[in-house]
Amino acid sequence: MIGKSSLGLFFCFVIAVISFSSCTKEAVVVPKQTTIIADTTPVAAITDTVADNHINRTFLLQLVNGLRAHGCNCGGVQMPPVGPLTWNGLLERAAWDHSLDMQIKNYFDHNSPNGSTPQSRITAVGYNWVFSGENLAMGHMDEQAVVVGWLGSPHHCQNMMSANYTDIGVARDGDYWTMDLGATGKGSLK
């Protein structure tokens, strides 16, 4: 006979297997994923480079690095586990500038009405990138909800899982979220 504690452990194991086998919101057999298990590895202290950016930087970094540590399926493309990202204040500044611009000018796009692109904004803040990418989201949500939303989009999910990126910065102004990802020429690139 199976006791309550054994049944509980079995249930936790099944939930863990489901959680780590795919990170898409859509799955053929398993229910939609609505939570992410954050990487609890201690992270270096993150400096608030943008005082008006009221997000939990550490939690966002732990969420994304939790995904990267386990690998996932991004819209049918299996993404293997990759190394963790490091918070970068310059990328946070570029992300903040874009979120603020979208909020003020009431648009939602990677290219701004004045012609700036993710790459031009990242360059403008002084980040010397070799690889760069950007995820956008709009809506009243918290850190976990925005990351789960990006998981539901194959391209955004692949951005978060790309081994080409080593750095991350995320910002929100109002309901406008921007995640900038990058890697500089220093060190080995994958």
Coordinates of C-alpha atoms in Angstrom, one line a residue:
M1 CA 0.0 0.0 0.0
I2 CA 1.2 3.5 -0.9
G3 CA 1.2 5.9 2.0
K4 CA 0.3 9.6 1.8
S5 CA 4.0 10.7 2.0
S6 CA 5.0 8.3 -0.8
L7 CA 2.1 9.4 -3.0
G8 CA 3.1 13.1 -2.3
L9 CA 6.7 12.4 -3.3
F10 CA 5.6 10.6 -6.5
F11 CA 3.4 13.6 -7.4
C12 CA 6.3 16.0 -6.8
F13 CA 8.5 13.9 -9.0
V14 CA 5.9 13.8 -11.8
I15 CA 5.5 17.6 -11.6
A16 CA 9.3 18.0 -11.7
V17 CA 9.6 15.8 -14.8
I18 CA 6.8 17.7 -16.6
S19 CA 8.4 21.1 -15.6
F20 CA 11.9 20.2 -16.9
S21 CA 10.9 18.3 -20.0
S22 CA 9.6 21.3 -21.9
C23 CA 9.5 25.0 -21.5
T24 CA 6.9 25.8 -24.1
K25 CA 3.5 27.0 -23.0
E26 CA 1.9 24.6 -25.5
A27 CA 2.5 20.9 -25.1
V28 CA 0.9 17.9 -26.8
V29 CA 0.2 15.9 -23.6
V30 CA 1.3 17.9 -20.6
P31 CA -0.6 20.9 -19.3
K32 CA 0.5 24.5 -20.1
Q33 CA 3.5 25.5 -18.0
T34 CA 2.7 28.5 -15.9
T35 CA 5.7 28.5 -13.5
I36 CA 9.4 28.3 -13.9
I37 CA 11.8 26.9 -11.3
A38 CA 14.4 29.6 -10.7
D39 CA 18.1 28.8 -10.4
T40 CA 18.9 29.4 -6.8
T41 CA 22.6 29.6 -7.3
P42 CA 23.8 32.7 -5.6
V43 CA 24.4 35.6 -8.1
A44 CA 26.8 38.4 -7.7
A45 CA 25.4 41.6 -6.3
I46 CA 23.5 43.5 -9.0
T47 CA 23.9 47.2 -9.0
D48 CA 20.7 49.2 -9.7
T49 CA 22.0 51.0 -12.8
V50 CA 18.6 52.4 -13.6
A51 CA 17.0 53.6 -10.4
D52 CA 13.5 54.0 -12.0
N53 CA 13.5 50.3 -13.3
H54 CA 11.4 48.8 -10.5
I55 CA 11.9 45.1 -11.2
N56 CA 13.5 42.2 -9.2
R57 CA 16.7 41.9 -11.2
T58 CA 18.0 38.9 -9.1
F59 CA 14.8 37.0 -9.6
L60 CA 14.6 37.6 -13.3
L61 CA 18.2 36.4 -13.7
Q62 CA 17.5 33.3 -11.6
L63 CA 14.4 32.6 -13.7
V64 CA 16.2 32.8 -17.0
N65 CA 19.3 31.0 -15.7
G66 CA 17.0 28.2 -14.4
L67 CA 15.7 27.7 -17.9
R68 CA 19.2 27.7 -19.4
A69 CA 20.5 25.2 -16.8
H70 CA 17.9 22.6 -17.8
G71 CA 17.4 23.2 -21.5
C72 CA 14.0 23.2 -23.1
N73 CA 11.8 22.9 -26.2
C74 CA 11.2 26.2 -27.9
G75 CA 8.4 25.7 -30.4
G76 CA 9.6 22.3 -31.5
V77 CA 13.3 23.2 -31.4
Q78 CA 15.1 21.3 -28.6
M79 CA 17.5 23.7 -26.9
P80 CA 20.2 22.0 -24.8
P81 CA 21.3 23.3 -21.4
V82 CA 23.7 26.3 -21.7
G83 CA 25.7 28.4 -19.3
P84 CA 24.2 31.1 -17.1
L85 CA 23.9 34.8 -18.1
T86 CA 25.4 37.7 -16.1
W87 CA 23.4 40.8 -15.4
N88 CA 24.8 43.8 -17.4
G89 CA 24.1 47.4 -16.5
L90 CA 24.6 48.6 -20.0
L91 CA 22.1 46.2 -21.4
E92 CA 19.7 47.2 -18.7
R93 CA 20.2 50.9 -19.6
A94 CA 19.5 50.1 -23.3
A95 CA 16.4 48.0 -22.3
W96 CA 15.2 50.8 -20.0
D97 CA 15.6 53.5 -22.7
H98 CA 13.5 51.4 -25.2
S99 CA 10.8 50.6 -22.7
L100 CA 10.5 54.2 -21.7
D101 CA 10.5 55.3 -25.3
M102 CA 7.7 52.9 -26.1
Q103 CA 5.7 54.0 -23.1
I104 CA 6.0 57.7 -23.9
K105 CA 5.4 57.4 -27.6
N106 CA 2.7 54.7 -27.3
Y107 CA 4.1 52.1 -29.7
F108 CA 5.3 48.5 -29.4
D109 CA 8.0 47.5 -31.8
H110 CA 11.7 46.6 -31.9
N111 CA 12.3 49.5 -34.2
S112 CA 11.4 52.9 -32.8
P113 CA 9.7 55.7 -34.7
N114 CA 13.0 57.6 -34.8
G115 CA 14.7 54.6 -36.5
S116 CA 16.7 53.1 -33.6
T117 CA 17.1 49.3 -33.6
P118 CA 18.0 47.0 -30.8
Q119 CA 21.6 46.9 -32.1
S120 CA 21.9 50.7 -32.4
R121 CA 20.5 51.2 -28.8
I122 CA 22.9 48.6 -27.4
T123 CA 25.8 50.2 -29.2
A124 CA 24.7 53.7 -28.0
V125 CA 25.0 52.8 -24.3
G126 CA 28.6 51.6 -24.9
Y127 CA 28.1 47.8 -25.0
N128 CA 30.6 46.4 -27.5
W129 CA 28.5 43.5 -28.8
V130 CA 29.4 40.6 -31.0
F131 CA 26.0 39.0 -30.6
S132 CA 22.8 40.8 -29.5
G133 CA 19.1 40.1 -29.3
E134 CA 16.0 41.6 -27.8
N135 CA 12.7 40.3 -26.4
L136 CA 9.7 42.6 -25.9
A137 CA 6.5 42.1 -24.0
M138 CA 3.5 44.4 -23.1
G139 CA 1.1 43.9 -20.3
H140 CA 0.6 44.3 -16.6
M141 CA 2.6 41.3 -15.3
D142 CA 5.3 40.3 -12.9
E143 CA 8.8 38.9 -13.6
Q144 CA 7.7 35.3 -13.7
A145 CA 4.7 36.0 -16.0
V146 CA 6.8 37.9 -18.5
V147 CA 9.3 35.1 -18.8
V148 CA 6.6 32.5 -19.1
G149 CA 5.1 34.6 -21.9
W150 CA 8.4 34.7 -23.7
L151 CA 8.6 30.9 -23.4
G152 CA 5.4 30.7 -25.4
S153 CA 7.0 32.4 -28.4
P154 CA 9.6 30.1 -30.2
H155 CA 11.8 33.0 -31.2
H156 CA 11.8 34.7 -27.8
C157 CA 12.4 31.3 -26.1
Q158 CA 15.4 30.6 -28.4
N159 CA 16.8 34.1 -27.6
M160 CA 16.7 33.2 -23.9
M161 CA 18.3 29.8 -24.5
S162 CA 21.0 30.9 -27.1
A163 CA 24.5 29.9 -26.1
N164 CA 25.7 32.9 -28.0
Y165 CA 24.6 35.2 -25.2
T166 CA 26.5 35.8 -22.0
D167 CA 24.9 39.0 -20.7
I168 CA 21.4 40.2 -20.0
G169 CA 19.6 43.3 -19.0
V170 CA 15.8 43.7 -18.5
A171 CA 13.7 46.7 -17.9
R172 CA 10.0 47.7 -17.5
D173 CA 8.4 51.1 -17.8
G174 CA 4.6 50.8 -17.1
D175 CA 3.5 47.8 -19.1
Y176 CA 6.4 47.8 -21.6
W177 CA 9.1 45.2 -21.0
T178 CA 12.4 44.9 -22.8
M179 CA 15.0 42.2 -22.4
D180 CA 18.3 42.8 -24.1
L181 CA 20.8 40.0 -24.5
G182 CA 24.4 40.2 -25.7
A183 CA 28.0 39.0 -25.8
T184 CA 31.1 41.0 -26.1
G185 CA 34.2 40.0 -28.0
K186 CA 36.1 39.1 -24.8
G187 CA 36.3 35.4 -23.8
S188 CA 35.2 32.4 -25.8
L189 CA 31.9 32.6 -27.7
K190 CA 29.8 29.5 -28.3

